[in-house]
Coordinates of N, CA and C in Angstrom, one line a residue:
M1 N -4.9 3.4 -1.5 CA -5.0 3.1 -0.1 C -3.6 3.1 0.5
S2 N -3.5 3.6 1.8 CA -2.2 3.6 2.4 C -2.4 3.5 3.9
L3 N -1.3 3.2 4.6 CA -1.3 3.0 6.0 C -1.7 4.4 6.7
K4 N -2.6 4.4 7.6 CA -3.1 5.6 8.2 C -2.2 5.9 9.4
K5 N -1.7 7.1 9.5 CA -0.8 7.5 10.6 C -1.3 8.8 11.3
Q6 N -1.3 8.7 12.6 CA -1.8 9.9 13.4 C -0.6 10.2 14.3
F7 N 0.0 11.4 14.1 CA 1.1 11.8 14.9 C 0.6 12.3 16.3
L8 N 1.2 11.9 17.3 CA 0.8 12.3 18.7 C 1.6 13.5 19.1
K9 N 0.9 14.6 19.3 CA 1.6 15.9 19.7 C 2.3 15.8 21.0
S10 N 1.7 15.1 21.9 CA 2.3 15.0 23.3 C 3.4 14.0 23.4
K11 N 3.6 13.2 22.3 CA 4.6 12.2 22.4 C 5.5 12.2 21.1
A12 N 6.6 11.6 21.1 CA 7.4 11.5 19.9 C 7.1 10.2 19.2
S13 N 5.8 9.8 19.2 CA 5.5 8.6 18.5 C 4.3 8.8 17.6
C14 N 3.8 7.8 16.9 CA 2.8 7.9 15.9 C 1.8 6.7 16.0
K15 N 0.5 6.9 16.0 CA -0.4 5.8 15.9 C -0.6 5.4 14.5
V16 N -0.3 4.1 14.2 CA -0.4 3.5 12.9 C -1.6 2.6 12.8
T17 N -2.5 2.8 11.9 CA -3.6 1.9 11.7 C -3.3 0.8 10.6
F18 N -3.2 -0.4 11.0 CA -2.9 -1.5 10.1 C -4.3 -2.1 9.6
T19 N -4.4 -2.2 8.3 CA -5.7 -2.7 7.7 C -5.4 -3.8 6.7
L20 N -6.2 -4.9 6.9 CA -6.1 -6.0 5.9 C -7.5 -6.4 5.5
P21 N -7.8 -6.4 4.2 CA -9.1 -6.7 3.7 C -9.5 -8.2 4.0
K22 N -10.7 -8.4 4.3 CA -11.1 -9.8 4.6 C -10.9 -10.8 3.5
E23 N -10.9 -10.3 2.3 CA -10.6 -11.3 1.2 C -9.2 -11.8 1.2
A24 N -8.3 -11.0 1.8 CA -6.9 -11.5 2.0 C -6.8 -12.6 3.1
V25 N -7.7 -12.5 4.0 CA -7.7 -13.5 5.1 C -8.2 -14.8 4.7
N26 N -9.1 -14.8 3.6 CA -9.6 -16.0 3.0 C -10.2 -17.0 4.0
G27 N -11.1 -16.5 4.8 CA -11.9 -17.3 5.7 C -11.2 -17.6 7.1
G28 N -10.0 -17.0 7.3 CA -9.3 -17.2 8.5 C -10.1 -16.6 9.7
K29 N -9.7 -17.0 10.9 CA -10.5 -16.5 12.1 C -9.6 -15.6 12.9
E30 N -8.3 -15.8 13.0 CA -7.4 -15.0 13.8 C -6.3 -14.4 13.0
V31 N -6.2 -13.0 13.1 CA -5.2 -12.3 12.4 C -4.4 -11.4 13.4
V32 N -3.1 -11.5 13.3 CA -2.3 -10.7 14.2 C -1.2 -10.0 13.4
V33 N -0.7 -8.9 14.0 CA 0.4 -8.1 13.3 C 1.7 -8.5 14.1
L34 N 2.7 -8.9 13.3 CA 4.0 -9.2 13.9 C 5.1 -8.4 13.1
G35 N 6.1 -8.0 13.9 CA 7.1 -7.2 13.2 C 8.3 -7.0 14.1
E36 N 9.2 -6.2 13.7 CA 10.4 -5.9 14.4 C 10.1 -5.2 15.8
F37 N 8.9 -4.5 15.8 CA 8.5 -3.9 17.0 C 8.1 -4.8 18.2
N38 N 7.9 -6.1 17.9 CA 7.7 -7.1 18.9 C 8.6 -8.3 18.8
N39 N 9.7 -8.1 18.1 CA 10.7 -9.2 17.8 C 10.1 -10.4 17.1
W40 N 9.1 -10.2 16.3 CA 8.4 -11.3 15.5 C 7.9 -12.4 16.4
D41 N 7.6 -12.0 17.7 CA 7.1 -13.0 18.6 C 5.6 -13.3 18.4
V42 N 5.3 -14.6 18.0 CA 3.9 -14.9 17.7 C 3.0 -14.8 19.0
E43 N 3.6 -15.1 20.1 CA 2.8 -15.0 21.4 C 2.4 -13.6 21.8
T44 N 3.1 -12.6 21.3 CA 2.8 -11.2 21.6 C 2.4 -10.4 20.4
G45 N 1.9 -11.2 19.4 CA 1.4 -10.5 18.2 C 0.2 -9.6 18.5
I46 N 0.0 -8.5 17.8 CA -1.1 -7.6 18.0 C -2.3 -8.1 17.3
P47 N -3.4 -8.4 18.1 CA -4.6 -9.0 17.5 C -5.3 -7.9 16.6
M48 N -5.9 -8.3 15.5 CA -6.6 -7.4 14.6 C -8.1 -7.7 14.8
K49 N -8.9 -6.7 14.9 CA -10.4 -6.8 15.1 C -11.1 -6.9 13.7
A50 N -12.0 -7.8 13.6 CA -12.7 -7.9 12.3 C -13.8 -6.8 12.2
A51 N -13.8 -6.1 11.1 CA -14.9 -5.1 10.9 C -15.7 -5.7 9.7
K52 N -16.5 -4.8 9.1 CA -17.4 -5.3 8.0 C -16.6 -5.9 6.8
A53 N -15.6 -5.2 6.4 CA -14.9 -5.7 5.2 C -13.4 -5.8 5.4
E54 N -12.9 -5.7 6.6 CA -11.5 -5.7 6.9 C -11.2 -6.0 8.3
Y55 N -9.9 -6.3 8.5 CA -9.4 -6.5 9.9 C -8.5 -5.3 10.2
K56 N -8.6 -4.8 11.4 CA -7.9 -3.5 11.8 C -7.2 -3.7 13.1
A57 N -6.0 -3.0 13.3 CA -5.3 -2.9 14.5 C -4.6 -1.6 14.6
V58 N -4.5 -1.0 15.7 CA -3.8 0.3 15.9 C -2.7 0.1 16.8
L59 N -1.5 0.5 16.4 CA -0.3 0.4 17.2 C 0.5 1.7 17.3
E60 N 1.0 2.0 18.4 CA 1.8 3.2 18.6 C 3.3 2.8 18.4
L61 N 3.9 3.5 17.4 CA 5.3 3.2 17.0 C 6.1 4.5 17.1
N62 N 7.4 4.2 17.4 CA 8.4 5.3 17.4 C 8.8 5.7 16.0
P63 N 9.4 6.9 15.8 CA 9.9 7.2 14.5 C 10.9 6.2 14.0
G64 N 10.8 6.0 12.7 CA 11.8 5.1 12.1 C 11.2 4.1 11.1
R65 N 11.9 3.1 10.6 CA 11.5 2.2 9.6 C 11.2 0.8 10.3
H66 N 10.0 0.3 10.1 CA 9.6 -0.9 10.8 C 9.1 -1.9 9.8
E67 N 9.7 -3.1 9.8 CA 9.3 -4.2 9.0 C 8.2 -5.0 9.7
F68 N 7.2 -5.5 9.0 CA 6.1 -6.3 9.6 C 5.4 -7.1 8.6
R69 N 4.5 -8.1 9.1 CA 3.7 -8.9 8.3 C 2.5 -9.3 9.1
Y70 N 1.5 -9.9 8.4 CA 0.3 -10.4 9.1 C 0.3 -11.9 9.2
L71 N -0.1 -12.5 10.3 CA -0.1 -13.9 10.4 C -1.6 -14.3 10.7
I72 N -2.0 -15.2 9.8 CA -3.4 -15.7 9.8 C -3.5 -17.1 10.4
D73 N -4.3 -17.2 11.5 CA -4.5 -18.5 12.1 C -3.2 -19.2 12.5
K74 N -2.1 -18.4 12.7 CA -0.8 -18.9 13.2 C -0.1 -19.8 12.1
Q75 N -0.6 -19.7 10.8 CA 0.1 -20.6 9.8 C 0.3 -19.9 8.5
T76 N -0.5 -18.9 8.2 CA -0.4 -18.3 6.8 C 0.0 -16.8 7.0
W77 N 1.1 -16.4 6.2 CA 1.6 -15.1 6.2 C 1.0 -14.3 5.1
E78 N 0.8 -13.0 5.3 CA 0.3 -12.1 4.3 C 0.9 -10.7 4.5
N79 N 1.3 -10.1 3.4 CA 1.8 -8.7 3.4 C 0.7 -7.7 3.4
D80 N 1.0 -6.5 3.8 CA 0.1 -5.4 3.7 C -0.1 -5.0 2.3
W81 N -1.3 -4.8 1.8 CA -1.5 -4.4 0.4 C -1.2 -3.0 0.1
A82 N -1.0 -2.2 1.1 CA -0.7 -0.7 0.8 C 0.5 -0.3 1.7
A83 N 1.5 -1.1 1.9 CA 2.6 -0.7 2.7 C 3.4 0.4 2.1
D84 N 4.2 1.1 2.9 CA 5.0 2.2 2.4 C 6.1 1.6 1.5
D85 N 6.5 0.4 1.8 CA 7.6 -0.2 0.9 C 7.6 -1.7 1.2
Y86 N 8.4 -2.4 0.5 CA 8.5 -3.9 0.7 C 10.0 -4.2 0.6
V87 N 10.5 -5.1 1.4 CA 11.9 -5.4 1.4 C 12.1 -7.0 1.4
A88 N 13.1 -7.4 0.6 CA 13.3 -8.8 0.4 C 14.0 -9.4 1.7
T89 N 13.7 -10.6 2.0 CA 14.3 -11.3 3.2 C 15.2 -12.5 2.7
P90 N 16.0 -13.0 3.6 CA 16.8 -14.2 3.2 C 16.0 -15.4 3.0
Y91 N 14.7 -15.4 3.4 CA 13.8 -16.5 3.3 C 13.0 -16.6 2.0
G92 N 13.3 -15.8 1.1 CA 12.7 -15.8 -0.2 C 11.3 -15.2 -0.3
V93 N 11.0 -14.4 0.8 CA 9.7 -13.6 0.8 C 10.0 -12.2 1.1
D94 N 9.0 -11.3 0.9 CA 9.2 -9.9 1.2 C 8.5 -9.6 2.5
N95 N 9.0 -8.6 3.3 CA 8.3 -8.1 4.4 C 7.7 -6.7 4.0
S96 N 6.6 -6.4 4.6 CA 6.0 -5.0 4.5 C 6.8 -4.1 5.3
V97 N 6.8 -2.8 4.9 CA 7.5 -1.7 5.7 C 6.6 -0.6 5.9
V98 N 6.7 0.0 7.1 CA 6.0 1.2 7.5 C 7.0 2.2 7.9
F99 N 7.0 3.4 7.4 CA 7.9 4.5 7.8 C 7.1 5.5 8.7
V100 N 7.6 5.6 9.9 CA 7.1 6.6 10.9 C 7.9 7.8 10.9
P101 N 7.4 9.0 10.5 CA 8.1 10.2 10.5 C 8.4 10.8 11.9
E102 N 9.3 11.7 11.9 CA 9.7 12.4 13.1 C 8.6 13.3 13.6
T103 N 7.9 14.0 12.7 CA 6.8 14.9 13.0 C 5.7 14.7 12.0
A104 N 4.5 15.2 12.4 CA 3.4 15.1 11.5 C 3.6 15.8 10.1
A105 N 4.5 16.8 10.1 CA 4.7 17.6 8.9 C 5.5 16.8 7.9
T106 N 6.2 15.7 8.3 CA 7.0 14.9 7.4 C 6.3 13.6 7.0
I107 N 5.0 13.4 7.4 CA 4.3 12.2 7.0 C 4.2 12.1 5.5
A108 N 3.9 13.2 4.8 CA 3.8 13.2 3.3 C 5.0 12.8 2.6
N109 N 6.2 13.0 3.3 CA 7.5 12.6 2.6 C 8.1 11.4 3.2
A110 N 7.3 10.6 4.0 CA 7.9 9.5 4.7 C 8.2 8.3 3.7
K111 N 7.5 8.2 2.6 CA 7.7 7.2 1.6 C 9.0 7.4 0.8
P112 N 9.7 6.4 0.4 CA 10.9 6.6 -0.4 C 10.5 6.9 -1.8
A113 N 11.5 7.5 -2.5 CA 11.2 8.0 -3.9 C 10.9 6.8 -4.8
T114 N 11.6 5.7 -4.6 CA 11.3 4.5 -5.4 C 11.1 3.3 -4.4
K115 N 10.3 2.4 -4.9 CA 9.9 1.3 -4.1 C 10.1 0.0 -4.9
K116 N 10.3 -1.1 -4.1 CA 10.4 -2.4 -4.7 C 9.1 -3.2 -4.4
A117 N 8.5 -3.6 -5.4 CA 7.2 -4.4 -5.2 C 7.6 -5.7 -4.6
P118 N 6.7 -6.3 -3.8 CA 7.0 -7.6 -3.2 C 7.0 -8.7 -4.2
A119 N 7.7 -9.7 -4.0 CA 7.8 -10.9 -4.9 C 6.4 -11.5 -5.0
K120 N 6.0 -12.0 -6.2 CA 4.7 -12.6 -6.3 C 4.8 -14.0 -5.7
K121 N 3.7 -14.5 -5.1 CA 3.6 -15.8 -4.6 C 3.6 -16.8 -5.7
V122 N 4.1 -18.0 -5.4 CA 4.2 -19.0 -6.5 C 2.8 -19.3 -7.1
A123 N 1.8 -19.3 -6.2 CA 0.4 -19.7 -6.6 C -0.4 -18.5 -7.0
A124 N 0.2 -17.3 -7.2 CA -0.5 -16.1 -7.5 C -1.2 -16.2 -8.9
K125 N -2.4 -15.7 -9.0 CA -3.2 -15.7 -10.2 C -2.7 -14.8 -11.2
K126 N -2.9 -15.1 -12.5 CA -2.6 -14.3 -13.6 C -1.2 -14.1 -13.9
T127 N -0.3 -15.0 -13.3 CA 1.2 -14.8 -13.5 C 1.6 -14.8 -14.9
T128 N 1.0 -15.8 -15.7 CA 1.4 -15.9 -17.1 C 1.0 -14.7 -17.9
T129 N -0.2 -14.1 -17.7 CA -0.6 -12.9 -18.4 C 0.3 -11.7 -18.1
K130 N 0.8 -11.6 -16.9 CA 1.6 -10.5 -16.5 C 3.0 -10.6 -17.2
K131 N 3.5 -11.8 -17.5 CA 4.8 -11.9 -18.2 C 4.8 -11.3 -19.5
T132 N 3.7 -11.4 -20.3 CA 3.6 -10.8 -21.6 C 3.5 -9.3 -21.6
T133 N 2.7 -8.8 -20.7 CA 2.5 -7.3 -20.6 C 3.7 -6.6 -20.0
A134 N 4.5 -7.3 -19.1 CA 5.6 -6.7 -18.5 C 6.7 -6.2 -19.4
K135 N 6.7 -6.8 -20.6 CA 7.8 -6.5 -21.6 C 7.5 -5.3 -22.5
K136 N 6.4 -4.6 -22.2 CA 6.1 -3.4 -23.0 C 7.2 -2.4 -22.9
A137 N 7.5 -1.7 -23.9 CA 8.5 -0.6 -23.8 C 8.0 0.6 -23.1
T138 N 8.8 1.1 -22.2 CA 8.4 2.3 -21.4 C 9.5 3.3 -21.5
P139 N 9.5 4.1 -22.5 CA 10.6 5.1 -22.8 C 10.7 6.2 -21.7
A140 N 9.5 6.5 -21.0 CA 9.6 7.5 -20.0 C 8.7 7.0 -18.8
K141 N 9.1 7.3 -17.6 CA 8.4 6.9 -16.4 C 8.3 8.0 -15.4
D142 N 7.2 8.1 -14.7 CA 7.1 9.0 -13.6 C 6.8 8.1 -12.4
N143 N 7.1 8.6 -11.2 CA 6.8 7.8 -10.0 C 5.3 7.9 -9.6
L144 N 4.5 7.0 -10.1 CA 3.1 7.1 -10.0 C 2.6 6.9 -8.5
T145 N 3.5 6.4 -7.6 CA 3.1 6.3 -6.2 C 2.9 7.6 -5.5
K146 N 3.3 8.7 -6.2 CA 3.1 10.0 -5.7 C 1.6 10.4 -5.7
I147 N 0.8 9.6 -6.5 CA -0.6 9.8 -6.6 C -1.3 9.1 -5.4
E148 N -2.0 9.8 -4.6 CA -2.7 9.2 -3.4 C -3.6 8.1 -3.8
G149 N -3.4 6.9 -3.3 CA -4.3 5.8 -3.6 C -3.5 4.8 -4.5
I150 N -2.4 5.2 -5.0 CA -1.6 4.2 -5.9 C -0.3 3.8 -5.1
G151 N -0.3 2.5 -4.8 CA 0.9 1.9 -4.1 C 1.8 1.2 -5.2
P152 N 2.8 0.6 -4.7 CA 3.8 0.0 -5.7 C 3.1 -1.1 -6.6
K153 N 2.2 -1.9 -6.0 CA 1.6 -2.9 -6.9 C 0.7 -2.3 -8.0
I154 N -0.1 -1.3 -7.6 CA -1.0 -0.7 -8.6 C -0.1 0.1 -9.6
S155 N 0.9 0.7 -9.2 CA 1.8 1.4 -10.1 C 2.4 0.5 -11.1
K156 N 2.7 -0.7 -10.7 CA 3.3 -1.7 -11.6 C 2.2 -2.1 -12.6
L157 N 1.0 -2.3 -12.2 CA -0.1 -2.6 -13.1 C -0.3 -1.5 -14.2
M158 N -0.3 -0.3 -13.7 CA -0.4 0.8 -14.7 C 0.7 0.8 -15.7
I159 N 1.9 0.7 -15.2 CA 3.1 0.7 -16.2 C 3.0 -0.5 -17.2
E160 N 2.5 -1.7 -16.7 CA 2.4 -2.8 -17.6 C 1.4 -2.6 -18.6
D161 N 0.4 -1.7 -18.3 CA -0.7 -1.4 -19.3 C -0.3 -0.2 -20.1
G162 N 0.9 0.3 -20.0 CA 1.3 1.5 -20.8 C 1.1 2.8 -20.2
I163 N 0.6 2.9 -19.0 CA 0.4 4.2 -18.3 C 1.6 4.4 -17.5
T164 N 2.6 5.1 -18.0 CA 3.9 5.2 -17.4 C 4.2 6.6 -16.9
T165 N 3.4 7.6 -17.2 CA 3.7 9.0 -16.8 C 2.4 9.6 -16.2
F166 N 2.7 10.7 -15.5 CA 1.5 11.5 -15.0 C 0.6 11.9 -16.1
A167 N 1.2 12.4 -17.2 CA 0.3 12.9 -18.4 C -0.6 11.8 -18.9
L168 N 0.0 10.6 -19.0 CA -0.8 9.4 -19.5 C -1.9 9.1 -18.5
L169 N -1.6 9.1 -17.3 CA -2.6 8.8 -16.2 C -3.7 9.9 -16.2
A170 N -3.3 11.1 -16.4 CA -4.3 12.2 -16.4 C -5.3 12.1 -17.6
S171 N -4.9 11.5 -18.7 CA -5.7 11.4 -19.8 C -6.5 10.1 -19.9
A172 N -6.2 9.2 -18.9 CA -6.9 7.9 -18.9 C -8.3 8.0 -18.4
T173 N -9.2 7.3 -19.1 CA -10.6 7.3 -18.7 C -10.9 6.4 -17.5
Q174 N -12.0 6.7 -16.7 CA -12.3 5.9 -15.6 C -12.5 4.4 -16.0
A175 N -13.1 4.2 -17.2 CA -13.4 2.9 -17.7 C -12.1 2.1 -17.8
K176 N -11.0 2.7 -18.3 CA -9.8 2.1 -18.6 C -9.1 1.7 -17.2
L177 N -9.1 2.7 -16.3 CA -8.5 2.5 -15.0 C -9.2 1.4 -14.2
R178 N -10.5 1.4 -14.3 CA -11.3 0.4 -13.6 C -11.1 -1.0 -14.2
G179 N -10.9 -1.0 -15.5 CA -10.7 -2.3 -16.2 C -9.3 -2.9 -15.8
I180 N -8.3 -2.0 -15.7 CA -7.0 -2.5 -15.2 C -7.1 -3.2 -13.9
L181 N -7.8 -2.5 -12.9 CA -7.9 -3.0 -11.6 C -8.7 -4.3 -11.5
D182 N -9.8 -4.3 -12.3 CA -10.7 -5.5 -12.2 C -10.0 -6.7 -12.8
A183 N -9.2 -6.5 -13.9 CA -8.5 -7.6 -14.5 C -7.4 -8.2 -13.7
A184 N -6.9 -7.4 -12.7 CA -5.8 -7.8 -11.8 C -6.2 -8.7 -10.7
G185 N -7.5 -8.9 -10.5 CA -8.0 -9.8 -9.5 C -8.8 -9.1 -8.4
P186 N -9.5 -9.9 -7.6 CA -10.4 -9.3 -6.6 C -9.8 -8.4 -5.5
R187 N -8.5 -8.6 -5.2 CA -7.8 -7.7 -4.2 C -7.7 -6.3 -4.7
F188 N -7.8 -6.0 -6.0 CA -7.7 -4.7 -6.5 C -9.0 -4.0 -6.8
K189 N -10.1 -4.7 -6.7 CA -11.4 -4.1 -7.0 C -11.8 -3.1 -5.9
M190 N -11.2 -3.2 -4.7 CA -11.6 -2.3 -3.6 C -11.1 -0.9 -3.8
H191 N -10.1 -0.7 -4.8 CA -9.5 0.6 -5.0 C -10.4 1.5 -5.9
D192 N -10.4 2.8 -5.6 CA -11.3 3.7 -6.4 C -10.4 4.7 -7.1
P193 N -10.3 4.6 -8.5 CA -9.4 5.5 -9.2 C -10.0 6.8 -9.6
T194 N -11.1 7.2 -9.0 CA -11.9 8.4 -9.5 C -11.0 9.7 -9.5
T195 N -10.2 9.9 -8.4 CA -9.4 11.1 -8.3 C -8.0 11.0 -9.0
W196 N -7.6 9.8 -9.4 CA -6.2 9.7 -9.9 C -5.9 10.6 -11.1
P197 N -6.8 10.7 -12.2 CA -6.4 11.6 -13.3 C -6.3 13.0 -12.9
K198 N -7.1 13.5 -11.9 CA -7.1 14.9 -11.5 C -5.8 15.1 -10.8
Q199 N -5.4 14.2 -9.9 CA -4.1 14.3 -9.2 C -2.9 14.3 -10.2
A200 N -3.0 13.4 -11.2 CA -1.9 13.2 -12.1 C -1.8 14.5 -13.0
K201 N -2.9 15.1 -13.3 CA -2.8 16.3 -14.1 C -2.0 17.4 -13.4
L202 N -2.3 17.6 -12.1 CA -1.5 18.5 -11.3 C 0.0 18.2 -11.2
A203 N 0.3 16.9 -11.1 CA 1.6 16.4 -11.0 C 2.3 16.6 -12.4
A204 N 1.6 16.3 -13.4 CA 2.2 16.5 -14.8 C 2.6 18.0 -15.1
N205 N 1.8 18.9 -14.5 CA 2.0 20.3 -14.7 C 3.0 20.9 -13.6
G206 N 3.5 20.1 -12.7 CA 4.4 20.5 -11.7 C 3.7 21.3 -10.6
K207 N 2.4 21.2 -10.4 CA 1.7 22.0 -9.4 C 1.6 21.2 -8.1
W208 N 2.8 21.0 -7.5 CA 2.9 20.2 -6.3 C 2.2 20.7 -5.1
D209 N 2.2 22.0 -4.9 CA 1.5 22.6 -3.8 C 0.0 22.3 -3.9
E210 N -0.6 22.5 -5.1 CA -2.0 22.2 -5.3 C -2.3 20.8 -5.2
L211 N -1.4 19.9 -5.6 CA -1.5 18.5 -5.4 C -1.6 18.1 -4.0
K212 N -0.7 18.7 -3.2 CA -0.6 18.4 -1.8 C -1.9 18.8 -1.1
K213 N -2.4 20.0 -1.5 CA -3.6 20.5 -0.9 C -4.8 19.6 -1.2
L214 N -4.8 19.1 -2.4 CA -5.9 18.2 -2.8 C -5.8 16.9 -2.0
Q215 N -4.6 16.3 -1.9 CA -4.4 15.1 -1.2 C -4.7 15.2 0.3
D216 N -4.5 16.4 0.8 CA -4.9 16.5 2.2 C -6.4 16.4 2.5
E217 N -7.1 16.6 1.4 CA -8.6 16.5 1.5 C -9.1 15.1 1.2
L218 N -8.2 14.2 0.7 CA -8.6 12.8 0.3 C -8.3 11.9 1.5
K219 N -8.9 10.7 1.4 CA -8.7 9.6 2.3 C -8.4 8.4 1.5
G220 N -7.1 8.0 1.5 CA -6.7 6.9 0.7 C -6.9 7.0 -0.8
G221 N -6.9 8.3 -1.2 CA -7.1 8.6 -2.7 C -8.6 8.8 -3.0
R222 N -9.5 8.7 -2.0 CA -10.9 8.9 -2.3 C -11.3 10.2 -1.8
A223 N -12.3 10.8 -2.6 CA -12.8 12.1 -2.3 C -13.7 12.1 -1.0

């Protein structure tokens, strides 16, 4: 899953759809988007509308790099689960980042080659189990976020489980991938890994044009 971007031909801006699963809101009633684009002003936060399984808001942004976060009931902060990147702040937390390209043709290349995953919350679940798996040897690594549907957090989960290259991801069974996501907690169960091995096989063979064509037909990594 990734931030949806719609380039406006008549303008030098882009419509960005911000999405936050309801499970992240944890029973909250009011969710707004705050960021550099509104000077982090709570009073002018962009309200998010509640849908069946998520909260959504659409905002028109100019090209560039924009930091943002979600504020729930004016007291709880949450990052976007599929942001283009995450950046540390002086306050000990990470901000989500969205990259708005100059033109529609550059949307696919808007994400940086490497990403820093956001710092885990103090009360995050499964912290102790992650410490043991994070020390696995990884002699070779590919940038798994090039696979549509895999963000920095899921990439880290794959690496911790030994899936460090496109070739290893291509040979992984659906049962294994599903098991990794389910074991990571409820926020990852919403992701569908069905197309990941097929994408990874093309990447492993250097067939980037074919991979791009396939990804153009996907929506958040889903067929």
